mmCIF file of C-alpha atoms and ligand atoms in Angstrom:
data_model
loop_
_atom_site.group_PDB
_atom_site.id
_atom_site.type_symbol
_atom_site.label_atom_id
_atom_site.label_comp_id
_atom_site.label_asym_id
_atom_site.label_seq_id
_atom_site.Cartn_x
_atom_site.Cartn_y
_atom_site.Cartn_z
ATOM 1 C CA UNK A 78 13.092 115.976 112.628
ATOM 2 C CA UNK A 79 16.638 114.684 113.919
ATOM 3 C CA UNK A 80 15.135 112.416 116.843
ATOM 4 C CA UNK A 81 15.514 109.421 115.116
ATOM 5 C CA UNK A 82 18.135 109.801 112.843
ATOM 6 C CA UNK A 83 20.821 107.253 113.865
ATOM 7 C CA UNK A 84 24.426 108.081 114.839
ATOM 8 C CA UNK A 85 25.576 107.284 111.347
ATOM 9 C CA UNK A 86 22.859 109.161 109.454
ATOM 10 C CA UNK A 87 23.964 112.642 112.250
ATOM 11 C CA UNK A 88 27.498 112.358 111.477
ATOM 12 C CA UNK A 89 26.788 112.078 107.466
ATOM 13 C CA UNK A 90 24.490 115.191 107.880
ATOM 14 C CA UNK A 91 27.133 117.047 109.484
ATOM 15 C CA UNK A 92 29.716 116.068 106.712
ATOM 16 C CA UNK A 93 27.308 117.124 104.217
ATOM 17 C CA UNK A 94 26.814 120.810 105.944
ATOM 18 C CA UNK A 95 30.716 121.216 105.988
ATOM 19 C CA UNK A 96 31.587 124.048 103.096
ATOM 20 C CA UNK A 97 33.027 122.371 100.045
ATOM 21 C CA UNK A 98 36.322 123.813 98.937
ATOM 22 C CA UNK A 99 34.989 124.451 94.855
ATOM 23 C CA UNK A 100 35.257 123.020 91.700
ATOM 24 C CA UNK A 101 38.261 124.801 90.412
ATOM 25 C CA UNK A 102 40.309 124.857 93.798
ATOM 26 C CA UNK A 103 39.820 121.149 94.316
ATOM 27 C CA UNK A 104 40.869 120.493 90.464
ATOM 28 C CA UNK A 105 44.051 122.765 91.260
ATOM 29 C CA UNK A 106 44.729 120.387 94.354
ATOM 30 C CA UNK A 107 44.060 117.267 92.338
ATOM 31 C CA UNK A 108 47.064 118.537 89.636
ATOM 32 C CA UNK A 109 49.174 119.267 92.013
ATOM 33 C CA UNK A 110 49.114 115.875 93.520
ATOM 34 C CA UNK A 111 49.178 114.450 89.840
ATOM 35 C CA UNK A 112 52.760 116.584 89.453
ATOM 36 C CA UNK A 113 53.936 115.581 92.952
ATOM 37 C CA UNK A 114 53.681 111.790 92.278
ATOM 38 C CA UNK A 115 55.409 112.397 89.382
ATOM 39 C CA UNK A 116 58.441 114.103 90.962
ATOM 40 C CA UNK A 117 58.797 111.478 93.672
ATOM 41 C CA UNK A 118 59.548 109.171 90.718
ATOM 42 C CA UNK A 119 55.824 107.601 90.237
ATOM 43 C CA UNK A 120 53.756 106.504 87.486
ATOM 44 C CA UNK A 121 50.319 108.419 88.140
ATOM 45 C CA UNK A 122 48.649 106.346 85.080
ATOM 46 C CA UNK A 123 50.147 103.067 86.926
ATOM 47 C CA UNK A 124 46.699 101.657 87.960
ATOM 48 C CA UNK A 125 46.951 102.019 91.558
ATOM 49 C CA UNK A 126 47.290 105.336 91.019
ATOM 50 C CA UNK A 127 45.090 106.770 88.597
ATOM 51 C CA UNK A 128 42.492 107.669 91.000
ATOM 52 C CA UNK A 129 44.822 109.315 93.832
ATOM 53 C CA UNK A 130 45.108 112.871 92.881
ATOM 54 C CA UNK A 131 41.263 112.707 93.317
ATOM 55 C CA UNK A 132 41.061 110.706 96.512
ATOM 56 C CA UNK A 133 44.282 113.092 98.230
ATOM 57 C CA UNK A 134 42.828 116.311 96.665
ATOM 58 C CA UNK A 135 38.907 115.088 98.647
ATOM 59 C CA UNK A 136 41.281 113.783 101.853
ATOM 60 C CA UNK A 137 42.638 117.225 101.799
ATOM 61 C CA UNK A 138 39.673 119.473 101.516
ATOM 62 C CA UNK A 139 38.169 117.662 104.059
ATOM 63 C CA UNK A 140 41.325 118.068 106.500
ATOM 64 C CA UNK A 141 40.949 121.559 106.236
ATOM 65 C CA UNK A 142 37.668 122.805 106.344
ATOM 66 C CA UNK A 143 38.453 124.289 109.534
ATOM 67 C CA UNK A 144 39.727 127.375 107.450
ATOM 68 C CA UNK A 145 35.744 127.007 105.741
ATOM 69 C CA UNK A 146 33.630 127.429 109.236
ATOM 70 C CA UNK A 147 33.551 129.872 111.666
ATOM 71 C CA UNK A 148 33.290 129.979 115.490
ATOM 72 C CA UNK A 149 29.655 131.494 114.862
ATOM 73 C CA UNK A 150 28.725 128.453 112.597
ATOM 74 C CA UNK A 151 30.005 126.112 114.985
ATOM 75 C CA UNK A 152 28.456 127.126 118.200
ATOM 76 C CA UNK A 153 25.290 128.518 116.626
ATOM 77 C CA UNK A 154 22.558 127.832 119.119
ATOM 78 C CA UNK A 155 23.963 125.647 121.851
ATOM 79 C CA UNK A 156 25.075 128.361 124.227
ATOM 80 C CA UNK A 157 22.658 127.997 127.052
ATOM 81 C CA UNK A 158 22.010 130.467 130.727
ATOM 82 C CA UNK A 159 22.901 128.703 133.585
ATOM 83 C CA UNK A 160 24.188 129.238 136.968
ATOM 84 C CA UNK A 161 26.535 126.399 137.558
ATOM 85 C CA UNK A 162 29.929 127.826 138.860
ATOM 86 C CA UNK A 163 31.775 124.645 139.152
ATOM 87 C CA UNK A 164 34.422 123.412 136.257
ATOM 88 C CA UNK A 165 33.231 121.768 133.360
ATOM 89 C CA UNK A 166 35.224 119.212 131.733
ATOM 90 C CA UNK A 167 35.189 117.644 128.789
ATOM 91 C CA UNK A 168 38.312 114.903 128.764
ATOM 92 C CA UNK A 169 39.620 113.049 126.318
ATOM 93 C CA UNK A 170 38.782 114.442 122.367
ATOM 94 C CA UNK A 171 40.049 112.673 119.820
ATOM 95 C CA UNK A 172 42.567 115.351 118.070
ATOM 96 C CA UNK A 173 43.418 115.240 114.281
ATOM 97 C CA UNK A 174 45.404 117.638 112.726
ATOM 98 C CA UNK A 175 48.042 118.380 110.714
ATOM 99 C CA UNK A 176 51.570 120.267 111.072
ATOM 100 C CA UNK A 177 52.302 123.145 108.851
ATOM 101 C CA UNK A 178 55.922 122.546 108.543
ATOM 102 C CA UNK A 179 55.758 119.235 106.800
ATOM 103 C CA UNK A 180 51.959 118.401 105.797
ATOM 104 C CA UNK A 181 52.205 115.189 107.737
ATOM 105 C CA UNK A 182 49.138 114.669 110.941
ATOM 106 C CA UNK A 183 49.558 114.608 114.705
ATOM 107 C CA UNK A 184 47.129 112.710 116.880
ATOM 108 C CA UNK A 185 46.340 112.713 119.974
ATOM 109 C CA UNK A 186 43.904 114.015 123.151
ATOM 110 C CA UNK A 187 42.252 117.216 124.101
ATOM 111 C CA UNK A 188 41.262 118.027 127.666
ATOM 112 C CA UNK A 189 39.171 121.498 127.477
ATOM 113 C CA UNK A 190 37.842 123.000 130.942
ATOM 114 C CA UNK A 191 36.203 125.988 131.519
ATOM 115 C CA UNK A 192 34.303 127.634 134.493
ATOM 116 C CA UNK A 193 30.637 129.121 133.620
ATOM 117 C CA UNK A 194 29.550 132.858 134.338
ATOM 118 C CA UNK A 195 26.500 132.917 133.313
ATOM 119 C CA UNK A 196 26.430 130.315 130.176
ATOM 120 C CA UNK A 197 27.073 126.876 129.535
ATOM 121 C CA UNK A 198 27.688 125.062 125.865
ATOM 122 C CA UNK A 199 26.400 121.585 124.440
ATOM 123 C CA UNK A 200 29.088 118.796 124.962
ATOM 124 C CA UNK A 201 29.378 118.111 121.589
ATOM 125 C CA UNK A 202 30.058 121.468 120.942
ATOM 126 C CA UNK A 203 33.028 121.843 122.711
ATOM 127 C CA UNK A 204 34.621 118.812 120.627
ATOM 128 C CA UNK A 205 33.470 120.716 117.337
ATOM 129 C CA UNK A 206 35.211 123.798 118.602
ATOM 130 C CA UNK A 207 38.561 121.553 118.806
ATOM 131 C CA UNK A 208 38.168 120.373 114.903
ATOM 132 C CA UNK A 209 37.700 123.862 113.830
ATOM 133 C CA UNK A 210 40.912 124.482 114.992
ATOM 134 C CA UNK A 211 42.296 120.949 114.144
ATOM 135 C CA UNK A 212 41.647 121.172 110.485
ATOM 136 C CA UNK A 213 43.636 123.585 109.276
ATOM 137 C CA UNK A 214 47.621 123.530 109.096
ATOM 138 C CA UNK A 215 48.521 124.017 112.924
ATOM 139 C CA UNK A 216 51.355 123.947 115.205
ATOM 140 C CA UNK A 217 50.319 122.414 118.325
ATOM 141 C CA UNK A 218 50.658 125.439 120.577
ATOM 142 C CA UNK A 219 49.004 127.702 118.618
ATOM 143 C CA UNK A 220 46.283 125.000 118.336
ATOM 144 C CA UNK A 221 45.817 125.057 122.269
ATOM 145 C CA UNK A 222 45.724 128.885 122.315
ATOM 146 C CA UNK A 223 43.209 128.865 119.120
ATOM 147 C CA UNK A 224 41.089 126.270 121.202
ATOM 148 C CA UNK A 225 41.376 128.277 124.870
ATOM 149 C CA UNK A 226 40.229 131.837 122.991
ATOM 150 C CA UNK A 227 37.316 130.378 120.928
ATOM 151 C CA UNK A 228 36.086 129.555 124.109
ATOM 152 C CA UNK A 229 36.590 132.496 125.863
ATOM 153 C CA UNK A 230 34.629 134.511 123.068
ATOM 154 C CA UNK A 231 31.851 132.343 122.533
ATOM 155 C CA UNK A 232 30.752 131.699 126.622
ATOM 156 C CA UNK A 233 32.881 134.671 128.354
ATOM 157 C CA UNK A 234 33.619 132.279 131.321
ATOM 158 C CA UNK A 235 35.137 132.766 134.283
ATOM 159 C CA UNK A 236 38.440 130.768 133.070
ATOM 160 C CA UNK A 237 39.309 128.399 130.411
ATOM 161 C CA UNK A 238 42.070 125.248 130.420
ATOM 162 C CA UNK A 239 43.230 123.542 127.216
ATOM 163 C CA UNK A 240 45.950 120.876 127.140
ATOM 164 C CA UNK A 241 46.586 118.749 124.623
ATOM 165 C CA UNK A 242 48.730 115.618 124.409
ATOM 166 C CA UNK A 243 49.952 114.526 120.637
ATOM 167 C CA UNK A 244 52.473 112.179 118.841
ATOM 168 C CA UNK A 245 53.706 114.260 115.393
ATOM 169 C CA UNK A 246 54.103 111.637 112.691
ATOM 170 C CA UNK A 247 56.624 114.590 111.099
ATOM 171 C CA UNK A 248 59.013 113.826 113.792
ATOM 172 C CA UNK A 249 57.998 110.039 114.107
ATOM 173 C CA UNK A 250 58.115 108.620 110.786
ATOM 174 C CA UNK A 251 61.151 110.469 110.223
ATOM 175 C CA UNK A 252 62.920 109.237 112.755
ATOM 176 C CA UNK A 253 63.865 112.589 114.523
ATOM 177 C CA UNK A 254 62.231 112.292 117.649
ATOM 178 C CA UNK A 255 62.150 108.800 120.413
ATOM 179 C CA UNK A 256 59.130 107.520 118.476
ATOM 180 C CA UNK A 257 56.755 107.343 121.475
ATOM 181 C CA UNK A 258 57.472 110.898 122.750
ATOM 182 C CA UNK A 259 53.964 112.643 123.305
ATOM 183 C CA UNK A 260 54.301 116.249 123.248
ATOM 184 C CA UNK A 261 52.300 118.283 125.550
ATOM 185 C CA UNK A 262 51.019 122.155 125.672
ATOM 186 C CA UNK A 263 48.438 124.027 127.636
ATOM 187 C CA UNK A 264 46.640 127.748 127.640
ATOM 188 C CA UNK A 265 45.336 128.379 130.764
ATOM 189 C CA UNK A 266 42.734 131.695 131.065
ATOM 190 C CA UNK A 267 41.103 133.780 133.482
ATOM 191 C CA UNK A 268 40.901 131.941 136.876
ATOM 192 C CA UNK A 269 42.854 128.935 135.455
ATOM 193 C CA UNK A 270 45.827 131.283 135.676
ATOM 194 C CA UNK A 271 45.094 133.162 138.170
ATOM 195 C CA UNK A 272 43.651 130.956 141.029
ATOM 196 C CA UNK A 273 46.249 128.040 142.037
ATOM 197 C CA UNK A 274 43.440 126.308 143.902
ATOM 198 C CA UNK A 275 41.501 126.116 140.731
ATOM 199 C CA UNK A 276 44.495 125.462 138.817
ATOM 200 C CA UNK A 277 44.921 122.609 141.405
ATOM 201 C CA UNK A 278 41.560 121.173 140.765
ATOM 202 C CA UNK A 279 41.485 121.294 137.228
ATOM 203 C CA UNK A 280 45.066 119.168 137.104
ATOM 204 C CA UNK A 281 43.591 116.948 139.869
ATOM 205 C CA UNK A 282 40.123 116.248 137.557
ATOM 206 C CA UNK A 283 42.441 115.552 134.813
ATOM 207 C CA UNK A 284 44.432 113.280 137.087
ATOM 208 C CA UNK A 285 47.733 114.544 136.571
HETATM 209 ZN ZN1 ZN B 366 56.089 118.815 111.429
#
């Protein structure tokens, strides 16, 4: 039935299948916005305004419906056998997520590798895996680690790389940080960590 749905009409599908938060969770997030623009000094029935607590509290469950999906729902049915022993990699994911210290997003790349035994997963897959993690309150290491052991529980491969690359707007905006400073972290598993040839290649694919 999906062959000739369009791009737009696959992505709205998928947005419709994410879990909704609730009717009385997303109310409690919509007051709590209401009382937060009124302590930073706002008018919330100002026109602009009156609609916000909505819009944020919608923005907000949709941020983090990672914490509403689980690796199982994700990968259901796109692990395929295969004996291909060579690195996979899928370069370049567009990451958003957001930091749990100050609520504010950081943006940037994934790079996710791994090296079959066995199984291989859909390419799409492997970019839904990232947003499972992604939406949820992260820190960016634990992000990379969360990333690296999904995959090493749903395909058992012989070794899995992560690295991410991300500007934090916390440390941006604010003015704490050289405002182009990308901050980079990587998990590497199995023969990622084990194998410096491998290790070698993976950096070399990446072109780093
Ligand atoms: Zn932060």
């Amino acid at each position: 039935m999906h062959n000739h749905e369009t791009e737009l009409e696959a992505a709205e599908r998928r947005i419709r299948s994410i879990p909704r938060c609730g009717a009385a969770k997303l109310a409690g997030m919509e007051k709590s916005f209401l009382e937060l623009l009124e302590a930073i000094g706002e008018d919330p029935k100002r026109e602009g305004l009156l609609r916000t607590p909505t819009r944020a509290a919608r923005a907000f469950e949709f941020l983090t419906n990672g914490y509403r999906q689980s690796l199982e729902d994700v990968v259901n049915g796109a692990i395929f056998a295969s004996d291909a022993s060579e690195i996979v990699l899928v370069k370049d994911i567009e990451l958003y997520s957001m930091c749990e210290h100050h609520l504010l997003p950081f943006i940037g790349r994934a790079h996710v590798a791994y090296i079959p035994d066995g199984k291989v997963i859909g390419l799409s897959k492997v970019a839904r895996i990232v947003d499972l993690f992604a939406r949820r309150l992260q820190i960016q290491e634990q992000l990379t680690t969360q990333i690296a052991d999904a995959l090493m529980r749903a395909l058992h491969p012989s070794g899995v790389a992560v690295v991410i690359e991300a500007k934090h707007l916390c440390m941006m905006m604010r003015g704490v940080e050289k405002q182009n400073s990308v901050m980079k972290t990587s998990c590497l598993l199995g023969t990622f960590k084990e194998d410096a040839r491998t290790r070698a290649e993976f950096l070399a694919l990446l072109g780093q």
